[in-house]
Coordinates of C-alpha atoms in Angstrom, one line a residue:
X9 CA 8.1 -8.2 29.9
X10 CA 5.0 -8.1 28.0
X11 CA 5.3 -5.9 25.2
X12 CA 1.9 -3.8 23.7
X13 CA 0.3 -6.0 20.5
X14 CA 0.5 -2.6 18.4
X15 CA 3.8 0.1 19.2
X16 CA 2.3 2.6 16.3
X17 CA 0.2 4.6 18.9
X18 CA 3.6 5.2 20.6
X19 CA 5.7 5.8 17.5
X20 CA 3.4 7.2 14.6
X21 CA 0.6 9.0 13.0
X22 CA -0.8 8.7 9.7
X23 CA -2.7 12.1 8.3
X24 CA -3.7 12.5 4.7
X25 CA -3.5 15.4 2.6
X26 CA -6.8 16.7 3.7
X27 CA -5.9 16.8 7.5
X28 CA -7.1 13.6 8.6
X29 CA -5.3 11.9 10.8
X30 CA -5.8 8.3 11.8
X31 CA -3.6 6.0 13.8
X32 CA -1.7 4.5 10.6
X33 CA -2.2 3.8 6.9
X34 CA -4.2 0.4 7.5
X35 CA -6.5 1.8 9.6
X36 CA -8.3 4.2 7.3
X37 CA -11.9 4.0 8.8
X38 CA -14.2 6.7 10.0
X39 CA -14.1 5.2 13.6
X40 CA -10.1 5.8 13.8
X41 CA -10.1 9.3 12.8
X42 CA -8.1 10.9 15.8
X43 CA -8.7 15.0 14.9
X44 CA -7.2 17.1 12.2
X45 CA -4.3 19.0 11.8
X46 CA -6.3 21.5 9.9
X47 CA -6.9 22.3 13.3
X48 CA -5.2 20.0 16.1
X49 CA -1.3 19.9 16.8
X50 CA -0.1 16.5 17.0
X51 CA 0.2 16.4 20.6
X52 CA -3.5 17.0 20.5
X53 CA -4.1 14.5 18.1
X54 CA -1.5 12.3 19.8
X55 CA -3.4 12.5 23.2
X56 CA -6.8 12.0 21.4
X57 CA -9.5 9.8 23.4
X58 CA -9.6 6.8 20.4
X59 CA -5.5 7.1 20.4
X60 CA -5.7 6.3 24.3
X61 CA -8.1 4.0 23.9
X62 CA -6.0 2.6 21.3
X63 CA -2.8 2.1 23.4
X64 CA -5.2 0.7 26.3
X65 CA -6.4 -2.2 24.5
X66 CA -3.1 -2.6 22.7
X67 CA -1.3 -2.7 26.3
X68 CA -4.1 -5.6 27.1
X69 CA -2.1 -7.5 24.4
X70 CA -4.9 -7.3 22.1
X71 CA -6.7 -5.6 18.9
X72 CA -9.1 -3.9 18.0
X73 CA -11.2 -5.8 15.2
X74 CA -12.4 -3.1 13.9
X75 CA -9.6 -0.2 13.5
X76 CA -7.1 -3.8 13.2
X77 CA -9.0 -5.3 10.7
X78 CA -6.8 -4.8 7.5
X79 CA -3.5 -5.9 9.9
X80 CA -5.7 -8.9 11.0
X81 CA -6.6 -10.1 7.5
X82 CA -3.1 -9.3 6.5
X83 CA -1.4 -11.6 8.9
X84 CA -3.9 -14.5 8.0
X85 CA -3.1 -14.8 4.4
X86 CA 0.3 -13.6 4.0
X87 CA 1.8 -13.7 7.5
X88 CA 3.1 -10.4 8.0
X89 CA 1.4 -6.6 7.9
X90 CA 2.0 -3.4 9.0
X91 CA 1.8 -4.7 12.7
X92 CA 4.4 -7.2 12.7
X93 CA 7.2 -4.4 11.0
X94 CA 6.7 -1.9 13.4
X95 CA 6.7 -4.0 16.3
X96 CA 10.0 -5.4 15.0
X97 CA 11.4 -2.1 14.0
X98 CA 10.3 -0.3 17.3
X99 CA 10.6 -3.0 20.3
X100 CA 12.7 -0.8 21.5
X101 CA 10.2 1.7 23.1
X102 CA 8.1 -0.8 24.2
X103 CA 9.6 -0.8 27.9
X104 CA 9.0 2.8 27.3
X105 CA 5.2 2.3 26.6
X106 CA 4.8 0.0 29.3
X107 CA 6.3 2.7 32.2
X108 CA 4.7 5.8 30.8
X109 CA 1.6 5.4 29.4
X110 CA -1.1 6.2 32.2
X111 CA -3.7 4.5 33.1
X112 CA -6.4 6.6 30.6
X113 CA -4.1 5.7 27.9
X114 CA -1.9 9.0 27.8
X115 CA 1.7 9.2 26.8
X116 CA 3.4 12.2 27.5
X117 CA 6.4 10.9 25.7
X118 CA 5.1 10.9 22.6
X119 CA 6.9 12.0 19.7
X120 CA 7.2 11.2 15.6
X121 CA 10.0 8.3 15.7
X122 CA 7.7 6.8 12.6
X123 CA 7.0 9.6 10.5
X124 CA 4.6 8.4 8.0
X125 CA 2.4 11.7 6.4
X126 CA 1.0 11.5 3.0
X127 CA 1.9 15.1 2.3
X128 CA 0.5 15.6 -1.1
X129 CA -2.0 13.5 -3.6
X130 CA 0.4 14.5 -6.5
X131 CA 0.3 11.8 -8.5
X132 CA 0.6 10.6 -12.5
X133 CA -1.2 7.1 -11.9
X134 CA -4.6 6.4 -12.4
X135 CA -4.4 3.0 -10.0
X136 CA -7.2 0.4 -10.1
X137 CA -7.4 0.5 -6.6
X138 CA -6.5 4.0 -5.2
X139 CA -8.9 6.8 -5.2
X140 CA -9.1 11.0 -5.5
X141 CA -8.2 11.6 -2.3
X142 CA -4.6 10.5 -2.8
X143 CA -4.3 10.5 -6.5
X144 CA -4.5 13.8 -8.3
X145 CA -4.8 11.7 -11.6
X146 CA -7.4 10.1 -10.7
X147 CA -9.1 13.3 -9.3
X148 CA -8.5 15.2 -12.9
X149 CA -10.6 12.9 -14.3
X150 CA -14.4 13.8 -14.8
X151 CA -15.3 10.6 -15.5
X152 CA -13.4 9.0 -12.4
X153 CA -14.6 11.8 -9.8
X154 CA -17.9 10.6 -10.9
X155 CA -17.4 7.2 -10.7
X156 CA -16.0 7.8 -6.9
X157 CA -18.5 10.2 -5.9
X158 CA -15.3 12.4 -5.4
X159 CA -16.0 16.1 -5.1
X160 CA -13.0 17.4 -3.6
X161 CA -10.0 19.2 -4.9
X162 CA -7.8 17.9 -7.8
X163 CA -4.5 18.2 -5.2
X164 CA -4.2 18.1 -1.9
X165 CA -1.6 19.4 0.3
X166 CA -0.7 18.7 3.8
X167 CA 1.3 21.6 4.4
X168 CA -1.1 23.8 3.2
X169 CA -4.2 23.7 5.1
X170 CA -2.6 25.9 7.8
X171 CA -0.1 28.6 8.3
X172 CA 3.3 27.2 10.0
X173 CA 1.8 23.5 9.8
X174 CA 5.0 22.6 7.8
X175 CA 7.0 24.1 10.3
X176 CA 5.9 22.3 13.2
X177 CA 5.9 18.9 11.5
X178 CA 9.0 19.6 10.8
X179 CA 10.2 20.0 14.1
X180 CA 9.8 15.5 14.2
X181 CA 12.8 15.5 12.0
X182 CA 15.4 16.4 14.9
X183 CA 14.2 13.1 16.4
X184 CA 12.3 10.8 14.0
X185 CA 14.4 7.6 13.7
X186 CA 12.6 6.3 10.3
X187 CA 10.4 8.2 7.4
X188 CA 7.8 6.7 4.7
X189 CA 7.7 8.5 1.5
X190 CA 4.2 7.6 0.2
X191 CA 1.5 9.2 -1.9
X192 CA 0.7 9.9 -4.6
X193 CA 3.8 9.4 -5.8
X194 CA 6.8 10.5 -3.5
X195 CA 9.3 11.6 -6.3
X196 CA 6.7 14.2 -7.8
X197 CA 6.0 15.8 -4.0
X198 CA 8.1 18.6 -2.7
X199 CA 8.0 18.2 0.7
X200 CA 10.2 15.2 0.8
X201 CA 12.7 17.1 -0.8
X202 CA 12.6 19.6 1.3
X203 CA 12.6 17.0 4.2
X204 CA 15.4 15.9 2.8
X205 CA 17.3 19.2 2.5
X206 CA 16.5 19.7 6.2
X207 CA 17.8 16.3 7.5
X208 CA 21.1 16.8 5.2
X209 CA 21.3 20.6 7.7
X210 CA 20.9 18.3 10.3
X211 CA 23.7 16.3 9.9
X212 CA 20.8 13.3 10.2
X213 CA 21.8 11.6 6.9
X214 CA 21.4 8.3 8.4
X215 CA 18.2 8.2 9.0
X216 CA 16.2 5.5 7.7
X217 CA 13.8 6.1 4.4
X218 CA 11.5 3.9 3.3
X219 CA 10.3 5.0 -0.5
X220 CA 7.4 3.3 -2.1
X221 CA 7.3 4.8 -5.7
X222 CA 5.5 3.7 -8.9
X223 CA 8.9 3.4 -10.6
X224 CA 8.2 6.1 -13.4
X225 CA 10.1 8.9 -12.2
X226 CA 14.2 9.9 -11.2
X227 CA 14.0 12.7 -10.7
X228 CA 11.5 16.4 -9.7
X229 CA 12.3 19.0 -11.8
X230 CA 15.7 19.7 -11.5
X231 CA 15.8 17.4 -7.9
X232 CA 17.8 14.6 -9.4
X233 CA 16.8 11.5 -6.5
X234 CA 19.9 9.0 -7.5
X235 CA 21.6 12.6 -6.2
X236 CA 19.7 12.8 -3.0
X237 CA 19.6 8.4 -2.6
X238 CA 23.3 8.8 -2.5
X239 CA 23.2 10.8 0.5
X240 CA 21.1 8.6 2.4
X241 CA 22.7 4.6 2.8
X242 CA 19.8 3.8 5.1
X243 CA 17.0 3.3 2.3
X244 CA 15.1 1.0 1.2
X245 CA 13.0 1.5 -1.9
X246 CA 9.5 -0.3 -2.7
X247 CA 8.1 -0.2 -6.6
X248 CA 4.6 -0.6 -6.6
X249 CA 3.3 -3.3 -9.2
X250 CA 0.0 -4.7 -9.9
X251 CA 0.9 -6.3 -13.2
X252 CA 3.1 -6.1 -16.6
X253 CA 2.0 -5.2 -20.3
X254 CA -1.3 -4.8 -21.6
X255 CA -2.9 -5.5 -17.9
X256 CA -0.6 -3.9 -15.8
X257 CA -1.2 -0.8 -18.4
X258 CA -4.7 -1.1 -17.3
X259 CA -4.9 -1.6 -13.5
X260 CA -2.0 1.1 -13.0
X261 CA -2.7 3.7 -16.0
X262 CA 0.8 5.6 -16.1
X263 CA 2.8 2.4 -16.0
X264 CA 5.2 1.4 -18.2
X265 CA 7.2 -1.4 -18.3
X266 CA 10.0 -0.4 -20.2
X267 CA 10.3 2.5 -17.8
X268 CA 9.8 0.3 -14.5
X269 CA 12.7 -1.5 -15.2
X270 CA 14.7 1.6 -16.3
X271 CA 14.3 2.7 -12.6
X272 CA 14.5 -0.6 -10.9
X273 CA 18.4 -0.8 -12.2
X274 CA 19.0 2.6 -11.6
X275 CA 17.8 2.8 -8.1
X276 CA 19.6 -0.3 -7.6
X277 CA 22.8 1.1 -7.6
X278 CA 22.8 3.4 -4.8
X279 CA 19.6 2.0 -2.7
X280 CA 20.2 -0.2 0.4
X281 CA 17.5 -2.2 -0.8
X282 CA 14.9 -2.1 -3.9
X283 CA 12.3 -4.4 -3.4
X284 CA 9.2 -4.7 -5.8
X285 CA 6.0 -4.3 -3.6
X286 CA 3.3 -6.2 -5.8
X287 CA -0.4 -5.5 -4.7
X288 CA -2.4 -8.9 -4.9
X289 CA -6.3 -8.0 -5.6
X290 CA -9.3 -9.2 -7.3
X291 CA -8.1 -8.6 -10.9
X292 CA -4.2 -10.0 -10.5
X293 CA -4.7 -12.9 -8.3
X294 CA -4.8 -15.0 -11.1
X295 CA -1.5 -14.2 -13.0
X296 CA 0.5 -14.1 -9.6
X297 CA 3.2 -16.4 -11.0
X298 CA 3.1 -15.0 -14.2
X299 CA 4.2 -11.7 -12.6
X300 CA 6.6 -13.5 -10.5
X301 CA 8.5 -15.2 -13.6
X302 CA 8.1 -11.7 -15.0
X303 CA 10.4 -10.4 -11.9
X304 CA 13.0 -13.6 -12.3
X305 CA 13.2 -12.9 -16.3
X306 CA 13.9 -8.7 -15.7
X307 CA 16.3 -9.7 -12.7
X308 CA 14.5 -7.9 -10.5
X309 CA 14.4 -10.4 -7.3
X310 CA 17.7 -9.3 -5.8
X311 CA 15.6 -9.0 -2.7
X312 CA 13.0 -10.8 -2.8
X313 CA 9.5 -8.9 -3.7
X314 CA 7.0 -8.3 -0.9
X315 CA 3.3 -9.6 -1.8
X316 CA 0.6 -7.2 -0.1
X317 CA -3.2 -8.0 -0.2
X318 CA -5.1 -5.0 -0.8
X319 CA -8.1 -4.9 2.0
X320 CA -9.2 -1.9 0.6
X321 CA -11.5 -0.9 -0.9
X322 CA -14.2 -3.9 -1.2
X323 CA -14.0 -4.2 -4.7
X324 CA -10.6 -5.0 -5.1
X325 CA -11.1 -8.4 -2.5
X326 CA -10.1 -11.4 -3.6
X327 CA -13.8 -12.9 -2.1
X328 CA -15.3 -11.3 -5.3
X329 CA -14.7 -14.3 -6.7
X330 CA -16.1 -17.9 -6.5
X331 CA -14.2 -20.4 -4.0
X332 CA -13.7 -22.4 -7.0
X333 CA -11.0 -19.9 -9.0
X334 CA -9.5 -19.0 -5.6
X335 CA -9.0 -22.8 -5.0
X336 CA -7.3 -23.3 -8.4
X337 CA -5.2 -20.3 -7.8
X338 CA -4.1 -21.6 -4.6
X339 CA -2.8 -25.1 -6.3
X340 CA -1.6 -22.9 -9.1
X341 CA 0.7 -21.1 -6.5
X342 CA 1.7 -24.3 -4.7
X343 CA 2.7 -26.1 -8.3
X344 CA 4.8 -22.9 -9.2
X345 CA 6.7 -23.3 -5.8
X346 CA 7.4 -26.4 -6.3
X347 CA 9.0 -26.0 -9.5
X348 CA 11.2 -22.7 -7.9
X349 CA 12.8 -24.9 -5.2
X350 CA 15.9 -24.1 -4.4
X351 CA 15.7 -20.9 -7.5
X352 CA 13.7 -19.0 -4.9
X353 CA 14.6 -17.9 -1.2
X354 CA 12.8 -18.7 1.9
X355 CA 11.4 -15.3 2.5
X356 CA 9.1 -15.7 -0.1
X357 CA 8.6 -19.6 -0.1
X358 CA 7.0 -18.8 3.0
X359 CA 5.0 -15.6 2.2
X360 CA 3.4 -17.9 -1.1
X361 CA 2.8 -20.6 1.4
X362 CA 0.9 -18.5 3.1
X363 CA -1.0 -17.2 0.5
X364 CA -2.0 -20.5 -0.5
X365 CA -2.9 -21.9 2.3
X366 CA -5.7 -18.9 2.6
X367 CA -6.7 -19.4 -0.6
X368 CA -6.9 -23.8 -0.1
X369 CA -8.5 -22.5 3.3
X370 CA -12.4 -24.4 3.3
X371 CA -13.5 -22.4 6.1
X372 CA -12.2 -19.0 4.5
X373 CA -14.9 -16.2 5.7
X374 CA -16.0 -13.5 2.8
X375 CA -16.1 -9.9 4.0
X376 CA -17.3 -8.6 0.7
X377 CA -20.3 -7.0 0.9
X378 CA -23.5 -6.6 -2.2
X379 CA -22.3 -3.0 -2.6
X380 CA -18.7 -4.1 -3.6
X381 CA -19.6 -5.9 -6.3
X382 CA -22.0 -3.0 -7.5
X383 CA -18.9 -0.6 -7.1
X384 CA -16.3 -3.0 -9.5
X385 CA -19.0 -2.8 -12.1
X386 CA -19.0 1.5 -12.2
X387 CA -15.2 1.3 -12.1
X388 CA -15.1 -0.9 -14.6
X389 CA -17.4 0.3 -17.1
X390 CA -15.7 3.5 -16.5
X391 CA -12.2 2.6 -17.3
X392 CA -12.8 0.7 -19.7
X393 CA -13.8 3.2 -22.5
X394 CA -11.3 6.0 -21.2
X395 CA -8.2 3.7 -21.4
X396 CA -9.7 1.8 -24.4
X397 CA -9.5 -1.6 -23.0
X398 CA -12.1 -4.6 -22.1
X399 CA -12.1 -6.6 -19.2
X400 CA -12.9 -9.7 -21.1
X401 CA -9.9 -9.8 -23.8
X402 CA -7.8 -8.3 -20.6
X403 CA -9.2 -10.9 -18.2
X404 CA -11.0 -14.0 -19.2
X405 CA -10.0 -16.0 -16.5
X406 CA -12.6 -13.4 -14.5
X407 CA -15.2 -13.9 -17.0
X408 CA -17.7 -15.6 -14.0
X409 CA -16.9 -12.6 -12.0
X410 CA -18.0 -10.4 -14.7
X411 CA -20.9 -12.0 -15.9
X412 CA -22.2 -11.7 -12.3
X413 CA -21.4 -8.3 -11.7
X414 CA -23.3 -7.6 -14.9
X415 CA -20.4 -5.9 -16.7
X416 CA -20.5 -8.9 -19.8
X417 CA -23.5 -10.8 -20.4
X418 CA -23.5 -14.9 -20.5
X419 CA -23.7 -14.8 -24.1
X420 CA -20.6 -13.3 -24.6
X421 CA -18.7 -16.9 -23.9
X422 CA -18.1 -19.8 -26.3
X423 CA -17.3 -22.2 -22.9
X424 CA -19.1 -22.8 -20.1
X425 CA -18.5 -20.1 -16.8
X426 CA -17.0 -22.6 -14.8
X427 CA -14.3 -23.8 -17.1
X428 CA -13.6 -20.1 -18.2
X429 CA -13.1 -19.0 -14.7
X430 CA -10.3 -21.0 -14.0

């Protein structure tokens, strides 16, 4: 049986705080927008022309490169993506898809199995690599709406933007088979709360929940989540991570790590699974195993920690840079491994392989554009002054990056760019 390349237009949704709904939360272009639940129901959104389309070309055993595009790069340089884990977690509806779905794409047996909603932008991170939308932080910041061209409001909730919206998402829960608690930050938003009040009614305790927090918070109010965790022996918890001390401080403004660590062993004890989630981007690539030996010194590689390119947005691409610092990197990475043989598993032997080997790659194509490089200047010149840090005492292995982009001038170095940037 050939099974569809993609199951998530069978399975899933992905709407933002605003309404928006697009197919999931890799696919966040204007092209993929499938309605609005400001003013669609999810059947209508679920029966949209770009979601039939969608399970067409997908039934074809292909993608589409554009609405794809962050799985795509995904699976080239790290071997797995949002793609590959749904298709594992749901091949059992593909028979299903394969019998039901007419011939314009419609699937009248569609229903939230996946339910993965952003429900609020409540958040207390400022993230390098996140934006107003989905970060209420970032949004109370003048300086920072400014820097995004953001003009919207400081929160944003789902639930909100109709009457009896909550209700009939609600109604997914009687059937929904797995549930992504996302942001913002998942611990500070209410609705998952209450979602979880209503699956503990339900008698539907073991459902599956997959948490990805920041690892600052245990608890809402007085919504205590080792309390709730212990209800729920399906989960699996990811902590977000982009860096430790002074730089981590600075790419994740909240963070902590002190506090991190607090609430990696404490989540640990009544979680299925707590796995850090580090996000690999222009301004971390660099100090990848340095973060790693970070992890194996804190004991925090009881399962091993999943490594996740950020596509988006374009100035947080790892093409920023000069093939020469992403070539070192890459033998940087494959001397670490080398050294952790046998101290490291498989899973993520192979996951750094593959990382490398994108990095090594000769015939590696950029997809950053002349804007991006425009954009990490404003962000940067921004944050710097409002957190009180500089990029080049933070960073200097990024000096070349930042002498292009204009944000330190050549002057500014006692060695030449191309030894500094390596």
């Amino acid at each position: 049986m050939n099974k569809p390349a993609c199951m998530i237009p069978w399975v899933s949704l992905w709407p933002k705080p605003n309404g928006e709904v697009y197919p999931c939360c890799t696919a966040k272009k204007p092209e993929a927008i499938l309605g609005n639940l400001a003013t669609d129901s999810i059947q209508d959104v679920a029966q949209s022309k770009t979601m039939k389309q969608l399970r067409k070309t997908f039934l074809s055993g292909k993608l589409d490169p554009s609405i794809c595009s962050n799985c795509i790069l995904r699976e080239s340089s790290q071997g797995s993506s949002m793609r590959t884990m749904i298709n594992e977690q749901f091949a059992h509806v593909a028979e299903s898809a394969l019998n039901n779905t007419e011939a314009d794409g419609t699937y009248t047996d569609f229903g939230i199995r996946f339910m993965d909603f952003v429900w609020s932008s409540k958040c207390n991170f400022k993230c390098v690599h996140c934006n107003p939308s989905v970060s209420s932080s970032l949004a109370s910041s003048p300086e920072l709406r400014s820097a995004f061209g953001y003009n919207g409001p400081t929160v944003q909730t789902l639930s909100s933007l109709r009457e009896g919206l909550k209700d009939e998402l609600f109604t997914s829960l009687e059937t929904v088979e797995s549930i992504h608690f996302n942001g913002g930050e998942p611990f500070l938003i209410d609705e998952h709360f209450e979602l979880l009040d209503r699956l503990i009614d339900l008698d539907r305790t073991q459902v599956k929940l997959w948490i990805h927090t920041n690892g600052s918070l245990l608890n809402n109010g007085k919504r205590d989540v080792i309390t709730y965790l212990k209800k729920f022996p399906n989960s699996k918890i990811s902590m977000s991570h982009d860096g430790h001390g002074a730089r981590g401080e600075f790419l994740r403004e909240g963070y902590n790590d002190s506090k991190f660590k607090e609430v990696y062993q404490e989540l640990s004890k009544v979680a299925g699974q707590v796995r850090i989630s580090h996000c690999i981007h222009a301004l971390n690539i660099w100090s990848l195993t340095k973060t790693l030996d970070w992890y194996i010194e804190n004991d925090m590689m009881a399962h091993s920690p999943s490594l996740n390119m950020v596509p988006d947005p374009g100035y947080m691409r790892l093409d920023l840079h000069g093939d020469n610092l992403l070539r070192q990197t890459g033998k940087k990475i494959d001397h670490w491994m080398r050294l952790k043989t046998g101290l490291i598993d498989d899973d993520l032997l192979s996951r750094l392989s593959n990382i490398s080997k994108s990095l090594l790659d000769a015939n590696r194509q950029s997809q950053v554009e002349k804007k991006d490089y425009a954009s990490l200047r404003r962000h940067l010149e921004t944050r710097q002054p409002l957190f009180g840090k500089d990029c080049f005492d933070l960073f200097p292995e990024y000096s070349s990056l930042f002498c292009h982009i204009g944000l330190i001038k050549p002057s500014k170095l006692s060695e030449p760019l191309n030894d500094r940037s390596i």
